[in-house]
Amino acid sequence: MKLSPPTRPSEPLAASGISPQAATRPDRPKPGRRRRRIGARWWFVLLVVLPTLLTAGYYAGFAANIYESEARFQVRNRSGGSGGAMDMGGGRIAAMASALGGVSARPSSEESQAVSAWIDSHAAITALQREIDLVELWRRPEADPIARLWWEEPQLEWLLWYFRRRVEVVFDAETGVMTLRAHAFRPDDAQMLAQQVLRLSEELVNTLSARTVGDAVRVAQEDVAKAERRVIAAREALIAFREREQAFDPTRSATGAVDNIGRLESLLAQTRAELQERRAFMRADNPQVQVLANRIAALQEQIATERGRMTRGSEAVTQQVAGFERLELERQLADRELASTTASLEAARTDALRQQVFILRVADPQLPEWALYPRATFNTLTVFVSLSVLFGVGWLLIVSAREHAN
């Protein structure tokens, strides 16, 4: 049996210089791709693993414990409605409403926002600096160099920036409860800081309340003082008129004068009738007729004098009565104005008391027993995950750019 000759490589393989053994080997990764993979690992270690290890090392060996003291309170006003005393379902609130004389207390959102804005302002820093040393409180020996206050004599703006990192106030619009959180490197420091902030907030609310009451009552008091001056002036004018005219009540004097004239006219008419009767049976030269005639003349003269005193001259009774009535009307109007302004003052005081605000402590600042910060595990995982995501996105962008360029 005759064997066939071995098969020779094809012309394309022979022309390219590649042996058949090399053509049948499995594919190996290209050197450039391997270098890119090694580079990606090193960049991952440099940009993700190393910062994560540094963060973990900082929290494990250098980061200081930060303690938190929390307080809860409400800014409430005294309203006249019912049912507001048990808004939060607490017996302490009901007791406060009972202490206010049955006037219910309700949350006040505007004043709460004002207190929150004040705590986050320069005024709070200035007020706190007069009570405690904030720089020393946040530069304790146990504080680490990163978390502590960096300046020994900081400017007010930098101190406020650090204060906002260490003191937080949150207002819940639904319940009206404000939550105050103070952070320090010692438990007693955190509690003291929260107590001081809460106490100064109470002083601020009391000042605002006193200002509100003063503004509401001041205008009413000015009206009352003006009405009192008017009453005093009207009474003094009336007294001066009585002393000048020598008459306590010219109206009564005029009434008496009119009655007197009426009696004189009645007597005159009676005397005339009697004279006519006597003349019917007596002679004209009779003494009784002469007496009656003289009496009639005297009555007529007296009536004329009385009428002249009432209507003629500067001391006429009519002028006295007119002047007295003007002064008496002024006095009555002044008395009514004084009564009205006094009632308005009482109403203003009641309304001001109803609008008065105060701070109701729901929970006093507690002495912390466990340091809530720093959250080492959470922060380390956050750094690792964040850097990993950023590295992955950046690497995908670089790979896409290279493929696009090729």
XYZ file of C-alpha atoms in Angstrom:
406
model
C 0.000 0.000 0.000
C 1.415 3.341 -1.040
C 1.325 6.299 1.455
C 0.370 9.761 0.258
C 2.858 12.598 0.828
C 2.316 14.952 3.794
C 0.171 17.958 3.211
C 2.101 21.192 2.771
C 0.994 24.455 4.238
C -1.145 26.618 2.099
C 0.241 29.447 0.169
C -1.182 32.298 2.333
C 0.364 30.905 5.512
C 3.672 30.301 3.825
C 3.673 33.766 2.311
C 3.004 35.428 5.678
C 5.794 33.558 7.454
C 3.521 32.082 10.157
C 3.989 28.445 10.958
C 1.019 26.166 11.217
C 1.810 25.549 14.920
C 1.584 29.248 15.623
C -1.612 29.492 13.708
C -3.258 26.813 15.893
C -2.197 28.387 19.330
C -4.955 29.921 21.515
C -5.295 33.765 21.549
C -3.332 35.628 24.252
C -4.147 39.127 25.549
C -2.320 41.861 23.797
C 0.471 43.645 25.729
C -1.275 47.060 25.503
C -4.485 45.750 27.035
C -2.581 44.152 29.900
C -0.805 47.412 30.606
C -4.126 49.255 30.687
C -5.556 46.759 33.167
C -2.531 47.038 35.421
C -2.708 50.830 35.187
C -6.408 50.792 36.085
C -5.681 48.755 39.193
C -2.935 51.123 40.285
C -5.105 54.171 39.675
C -7.925 52.530 41.649
C -5.548 51.910 44.547
C -4.229 55.453 44.365
C -7.557 57.283 43.943
C -9.953 55.046 45.913
C -8.216 52.623 48.255
C -5.561 55.000 49.554
C -8.009 57.859 50.453
C -10.284 55.305 52.082
C -7.394 53.951 54.169
C -6.383 57.491 55.129
C -9.954 58.278 56.159
C -10.195 55.085 58.199
C -6.826 55.792 59.816
C -7.903 59.311 60.735
C -11.127 58.110 62.373
C -9.348 55.232 64.096
C -6.364 57.099 65.526
C -6.923 60.864 65.444
C -10.603 61.827 65.337
C -11.938 63.128 68.659
C -15.307 62.204 70.096
C -18.029 64.810 69.613
C -20.975 64.781 72.027
C -24.449 66.064 71.246
C -26.907 67.621 73.711
C -30.466 67.994 72.441
C -33.306 70.214 73.674
C -36.860 70.583 72.418
C -39.084 73.593 72.990
C -41.983 75.545 71.569
C -42.613 79.249 71.108
C -46.248 79.712 72.090
C -48.666 82.606 72.454
C -51.667 83.085 74.703
C -54.838 82.911 72.639
C -58.441 83.141 73.705
C -59.624 80.009 71.923
C -60.406 76.642 73.465
C -58.814 73.328 72.851
C -55.355 74.713 72.245
C -53.988 73.624 75.580
C -53.772 69.969 74.592
C -52.415 70.382 71.051
C -49.384 68.245 71.817
C -51.140 65.871 74.132
C -48.934 66.726 77.099
C -49.968 67.373 80.683
C -47.230 69.969 81.050
C -48.853 72.103 78.352
C -52.227 71.816 80.049
C -50.669 72.837 83.340
C -49.137 75.870 81.697
C -52.495 76.830 80.206
C -54.097 76.456 83.636
C -51.394 78.639 85.169
C -52.226 81.338 82.630
C -55.696 81.658 84.085
C -57.599 79.437 81.691
C -56.120 81.085 78.597
C -54.999 78.460 76.133
C -51.526 78.549 74.568
C -50.917 77.788 70.909
C -47.754 77.493 68.798
C -46.571 80.669 67.104
C -44.759 79.981 63.833
C -43.637 83.552 63.157
C -41.929 83.917 66.527
C -40.452 80.423 66.145
C -38.869 81.386 62.838
C -37.597 84.597 64.416
C -35.933 82.606 67.214
C -34.416 80.205 64.684
C -33.048 83.116 62.648
C -31.640 84.747 65.784
C -29.794 81.577 66.859
C -28.181 81.473 63.411
C -27.018 85.116 63.526
C -24.148 87.232 64.818
C -26.329 88.428 67.692
C -26.388 84.938 69.204
C -22.582 84.689 68.987
C -22.167 88.071 70.670
C -24.609 87.188 73.438
C -23.001 83.775 74.011
C -19.519 85.262 74.169
C -20.617 87.330 77.167
C -21.686 84.164 79.004
C -19.164 81.485 78.007
C -15.833 81.281 76.178
C -16.733 79.652 72.873
C -13.136 79.604 71.632
C -11.907 77.684 74.660
C -14.941 75.387 74.520
C -14.133 74.317 70.951
C -10.333 74.211 71.422
C -10.175 71.614 74.167
C -6.987 69.507 74.434
C -8.867 66.359 73.444
C -10.077 67.920 70.183
C -8.314 66.756 67.024
C -6.637 69.305 64.725
C -9.239 68.949 61.968
C -12.455 69.107 63.973
C -11.390 71.769 66.467
C -11.697 75.515 66.041
C -8.587 76.466 64.105
C -8.111 80.051 65.325
C -7.224 81.172 68.832
C -8.683 84.637 68.216
C -11.109 84.150 65.337
C -12.980 86.935 63.653
C -16.727 87.065 64.181
C -17.484 85.754 60.691
C -15.226 82.710 61.097
C -16.600 82.036 64.573
C -20.134 82.194 63.191
C -19.153 79.779 60.415
C -17.863 77.272 62.980
C -20.828 77.936 65.285
C -23.238 76.950 62.537
C -21.397 73.618 62.248
C -21.703 72.918 65.966
C -25.162 74.355 66.838
C -28.210 73.364 64.859
C -31.860 74.333 65.285
C -34.667 72.670 63.330
C -38.271 73.902 63.261
C -41.108 71.449 62.625
C -43.968 73.428 61.059
C -46.535 70.684 61.701
C -46.044 70.312 65.462
C -44.456 73.680 66.185
C -41.596 71.983 68.065
C -38.086 73.363 67.680
C -35.150 70.980 68.134
C -31.852 72.430 69.322
C -28.662 70.360 68.981
C -25.334 71.508 70.428
C -22.031 69.695 69.790
C -18.843 69.845 71.838
C -15.830 67.689 72.672
C -16.967 67.187 76.281
C -20.401 66.066 77.499
C -20.782 68.871 80.035
C -19.683 71.431 77.440
C -22.400 70.275 75.055
C -25.040 70.464 77.781
C -23.873 73.889 78.948
C -23.866 75.237 75.387
C -27.420 74.005 74.761
C -28.609 75.471 78.077
C -27.073 78.860 77.335
C -28.557 79.001 73.830
C -31.970 78.019 75.194
C -31.777 80.584 78.014
C -30.799 83.385 75.644
C -33.628 82.361 73.333
C -36.045 82.712 76.247
C -34.682 86.183 76.961
C -35.136 87.102 73.304
C -38.748 85.902 73.324
C -39.448 87.791 76.550
C -37.977 90.944 75.005
C -40.093 90.546 71.878
C -43.173 89.916 73.998
C -42.535 92.964 76.189
C -41.987 95.085 73.099
C -45.251 93.856 71.587
C -47.178 94.581 74.771
C -45.524 98.000 75.112
C -46.285 98.998 71.527
C -49.902 97.874 71.805
C -50.547 99.600 75.144
C -48.492 102.761 74.600
C -50.892 104.289 72.048
C -53.889 103.561 74.270
C -52.098 105.085 77.265
C -51.333 108.221 75.279
C -55.024 108.530 74.369
C -56.000 108.140 78.013
C -53.494 110.780 79.090
C -54.822 113.162 76.428
C -58.403 112.549 77.593
C -57.396 113.137 81.208
C -55.820 116.461 80.296
C -58.998 117.441 78.475
C -61.130 116.553 81.490
C -58.882 118.527 83.819
C -58.941 121.548 81.496
C -62.743 121.406 81.205
C -63.204 121.224 84.976
C -60.744 124.058 85.591
C -62.552 126.216 83.028
C -65.857 125.460 84.755
C -64.456 126.362 88.166
C -63.019 129.611 86.815
C -66.414 130.502 85.300
C -68.227 129.937 88.596
C -65.723 132.030 90.491
C -65.937 134.827 87.922
C -69.740 134.874 87.617
C -70.367 134.122 91.287
C -72.874 131.488 90.248
C -72.620 127.775 90.872
C -75.310 126.834 88.345
C -76.582 129.701 86.161
C -79.174 127.390 84.700
C -80.876 127.035 88.061
C -80.504 130.775 88.669
C -82.179 131.505 85.350
C -84.965 129.074 86.184
C -85.477 130.798 89.530
C -85.492 134.223 87.876
C -88.124 133.107 85.373
C -90.226 131.668 88.174
C -89.854 134.915 90.128
C -90.969 136.969 87.154
C -93.901 134.654 86.755
C -94.900 135.119 90.379
C -94.526 138.928 90.093
C -96.652 138.993 86.943
C -99.273 136.870 88.669
C -99.271 139.214 91.650
C -99.440 142.207 89.314
C -102.459 140.791 87.535
C -104.120 140.080 90.872
C -103.375 143.597 92.136
C -104.742 145.173 88.955
C -107.915 143.185 89.300
C -108.256 144.279 92.889
C -107.682 147.943 91.865
C -110.388 147.718 89.247
C -112.696 146.248 91.833
C -111.963 149.044 94.338
C -112.434 151.763 91.760
C -115.925 150.499 91.093
C -117.203 151.642 94.490
C -114.436 153.989 95.785
C -113.335 157.394 94.800
C -109.973 157.946 93.125
C -108.516 159.741 96.147
C -109.248 156.854 98.462
C -106.084 155.708 100.317
C -106.724 152.021 99.493
C -106.902 152.844 95.796
C -103.672 154.794 96.073
C -101.979 151.899 97.872
C -103.014 149.476 95.145
C -101.785 151.869 92.465
C -98.419 152.193 94.173
C -98.196 148.424 94.519
C -98.903 147.996 90.812
C -96.177 150.497 89.928
C -93.708 148.732 92.199
C -94.532 145.341 90.684
C -94.103 146.696 87.176
C -90.744 148.179 88.073
C -89.613 144.968 89.705
C -90.667 142.910 86.688
C -88.816 145.253 84.343
C -85.702 145.047 86.516
C -85.798 141.255 86.568
C -86.272 141.049 82.814
C -83.486 143.533 82.189
C -81.132 141.529 84.413
C -81.832 138.422 82.376
C -81.458 139.895 78.881
C -79.320 143.082 78.991
C -75.706 143.817 79.922
C -72.523 141.747 80.175
C -73.836 139.999 83.268
C -77.084 138.883 81.671
C -78.370 135.544 82.862
C -78.786 134.344 79.285
C -75.089 134.895 78.567
C -74.156 133.168 81.806
C -76.364 130.236 80.907
C -74.899 130.003 77.391
C -71.311 130.081 78.671
C -72.118 127.588 81.407
C -73.787 125.202 78.971
C -70.756 125.314 76.649
C -68.410 124.511 79.508
C -70.717 121.840 80.865
C -70.996 120.225 77.403
C -67.197 120.251 77.085
C -66.899 118.600 80.483
C -69.397 115.887 79.569
C -67.657 115.179 76.265
C -64.287 115.016 78.033
C -65.708 112.579 80.601
C -67.116 110.372 77.846
C -63.819 110.459 75.953
C -61.953 109.494 79.109
C -64.328 106.591 79.719
C -63.937 105.439 76.098
C -60.141 105.635 76.106
C -59.986 103.845 79.448
C -62.069 100.999 78.017
C -59.803 100.957 74.941
C -56.754 100.757 77.200
C -58.167 97.760 79.044
C -59.017 96.106 75.724
C -55.498 96.805 74.440
C -53.991 95.275 77.570
C -56.165 92.195 77.210
C -55.294 91.847 73.535
C -51.593 92.378 74.281
C -51.744 89.688 76.959
C -53.387 87.380 74.436
C -50.595 88.052 71.933
C -47.824 87.611 74.487
C -45.386 84.821 73.567
C -43.199 82.597 75.719
C -41.006 79.530 75.404
C -42.377 76.236 76.616
C -39.652 73.667 77.247
C -40.672 70.256 76.010
C -37.318 68.581 76.798
C -34.408 70.175 78.658
C -30.827 69.705 77.417
C -29.528 66.329 78.572
C -26.018 65.314 79.586
C -24.789 63.030 76.771
C -23.276 59.694 77.746
C -22.155 58.434 74.335
C -20.391 60.278 71.533
C -22.597 60.283 68.448
C -19.858 61.728 66.253
C -17.775 61.108 64.306
C -19.557 58.264 62.526
C -16.377 56.473 61.505
C -17.821 53.415 59.758
C -20.511 55.321 57.914
C -18.157 58.065 56.788
C -15.475 55.575 55.683
C -17.972 53.569 53.635
C -19.355 56.787 52.175
C -15.871 57.842 51.060
C -15.163 54.432 49.547
C -18.462 54.173 47.681
C -18.329 57.759 46.438
C -14.753 57.476 45.187
C -15.493 54.105 43.580
C -18.459 55.523 41.687
C -16.468 58.538 40.562
C -13.527 56.351 39.520
C -15.795 54.007 37.564
C -17.490 56.879 35.739
C -14.156 58.506 34.958
C -12.591 55.297 33.735
C -15.542 54.553 31.472
C -15.218 58.013 29.967
C -11.492 57.468 29.332
C -12.041 54.035 27.740
C -14.846 55.402 25.575
C -12.630 58.247 24.434
C -9.803 55.841 23.494
C -12.105 53.540 21.562
C -13.577 56.501 19.778
C -10.076 57.733 18.866
C -9.071 54.242 17.534
